[in-house]
Amino acid sequence: MTIDQAWTGYLDAAVAAARQAGAVIKDGLGRAHAVETKSSTTDLVTEVDRNSERLIREILSSRYPEIPMLGEEGTGASYDVENEPGPLWVVDPLDGTTNFVHTLPMSCVCVALVVRGRPEVGVIYDPYRDELFTAIRGGGAQLNGRPLAVAPQKTVEDSLLATGLPYDIRTAGAGSLKYFSRVAPYCRDVRAIGSAGLELAYVAAGRFGGYWEFHLAPWDTAAGWLLVEEAGGRVTALDGSTYHLESSTILATSGFIHDELVQMLMAGDRDGQENA
Ligand code: IPD
Ligand code: CA
Ligand code: CA
């Protein structure tokens, strides 16, 4: 098997898993769920998150039994995403659980194949709109098979941006409001749609010129990181430094407005490292 065929096989498996899990999520919207809390009173999980993860695990392991999977809901072992020697599936089985619980049809499934901390294959699937975002490193990014390109706006002033507020905002995340106030008055508008995966996919699709957030996990960002870069955009930490899957901040943009946005977000931070 050539390398190209291998990557296509991984992509096909990730797409199959994301689509089938997405069907479970779509079917579950608006039904009664067992809602539990995790790290904070605002960090929710339902039986649909867990069922989705189990289904994804079954599909991926039936095709690639030798590749381990790190899933948000921890139905398997835990892995060091940066240092795992071989390929690792990194999966968010339902990104946007709060939206799901409140019957807002704005969630997705994120599946990435990560090799030594770098996503090589990325899939984000929105079951409500049947939008499938896919990328293999070096092969561009697609939406339902059509090539994606980032937003053309050259200034923050002309850009529609997105952000998210962290689950621990009540205790440790209040600083994220400071970053919001540094940018919101100077751009076209800022959205917070409650799904990091969709926000990254929308940067790749040119719907948002940029997106930043704090305290995300590898399963929130792995697939979207690759999508943005393959669509021609740029991904760093908030201060412009190199992004990695354990970074505490992420800034993903079209590239055109990246440096300007870093400057605006960092204005006033003494050492450029402060975050929420
Ligand atoms: C969350 C969503 C949300 C972001 C949170 C994430 P979950 O993921 O992506 O937009 O603000 O930080 O944890 O819990 O719905 O999978
Ligand atoms: Ca998530
Ligand atoms: Ca999740």
PDB file of N, CA and C and ligand atoms in Angstrom, residues 38 49 72-73 92-97 219-220, ligand 3:
ATOM      1  N   LYS A  38     -19.341  17.499  34.638  1.00  0.00           N
ATOM      2  CA  LYS A  38     -17.981  16.942  34.728  1.00  0.00           C
ATOM      3  C   LYS A  38     -17.104  17.884  35.553  1.00  0.00           C
ATOM      4  N   ASP A  49     -23.262  11.592  24.277  1.00  0.00           N
ATOM      5  CA  ASP A  49     -21.804  11.763  24.134  1.00  0.00           C
ATOM      6  C   ASP A  49     -21.126  10.400  24.251  1.00  0.00           C
ATOM      7  N   GLU A  72     -12.738  11.977  24.308  1.00  0.00           N
ATOM      8  CA  GLU A  72     -13.013  12.882  25.430  1.00  0.00           C
ATOM      9  C   GLU A  72     -13.686  12.167  26.595  1.00  0.00           C
ATOM     10  N   GLU A  73     -14.588  11.246  26.280  1.00  0.00           N
ATOM     11  CA  GLU A  73     -15.359  10.635  27.358  1.00  0.00           C
ATOM     12  C   GLU A  73     -14.644   9.462  28.006  1.00  0.00           C
ATOM     13  N   ASP A  92     -13.469  13.874  19.553  1.00  0.00           N
ATOM     14  CA  ASP A  92     -14.531  14.483  20.354  1.00  0.00           C
ATOM     15  C   ASP A  92     -15.856  13.954  19.781  1.00  0.00           C
ATOM     16  N   PRO A  93     -16.541  13.088  20.530  1.00  0.00           N
ATOM     17  CA  PRO A  93     -17.721  12.412  19.969  1.00  0.00           C
ATOM     18  C   PRO A  93     -18.937  13.318  19.851  1.00  0.00           C
ATOM     19  N   LEU A  94     -18.947  14.436  20.576  1.00  0.00           N
ATOM     20  CA  LEU A  94     -20.046  15.399  20.473  1.00  0.00           C
ATOM     21  C   LEU A  94     -19.474  16.733  20.951  1.00  0.00           C
ATOM     22  N   ASP A  95     -19.093  17.571  20.020  1.00  0.00           N
ATOM     23  CA  ASP A  95     -18.555  18.883  20.383  1.00  0.00           C
ATOM     24  C   ASP A  95     -19.695  19.889  20.299  1.00  0.00           C
ATOM     25  N   GLY A  96     -19.994  20.492  21.458  1.00  0.00           N
ATOM     26  CA  GLY A  96     -21.154  21.369  21.534  1.00  0.00           C
ATOM     27  C   GLY A  96     -22.255  20.717  22.369  1.00  0.00           C
ATOM     28  N   THR A  97     -21.849  20.090  23.463  1.00  0.00           N
ATOM     29  CA  THR A  97     -22.832  19.377  24.297  1.00  0.00           C
ATOM     30  C   THR A  97     -23.848  20.334  24.926  1.00  0.00           C
ATOM     31  N   TRP A 219      -8.857  17.005  21.754  1.00  0.00           N
ATOM     32  CA  TRP A 219      -9.973  16.528  20.920  1.00  0.00           C
ATOM     33  C   TRP A 219     -10.811  17.689  20.371  1.00  0.00           C
ATOM     34  N   ASP A 220     -10.750  18.859  21.018  1.00  0.00           N
ATOM     35  CA  ASP A 220     -11.481  20.020  20.494  1.00  0.00           C
ATOM     36  C   ASP A 220     -10.806  20.585  19.248  1.00  0.00           C
TER      37      ASP A 220
HETATM   38 CA    CA B   3     -17.430  16.664  23.655  1.00  0.00          CA
END
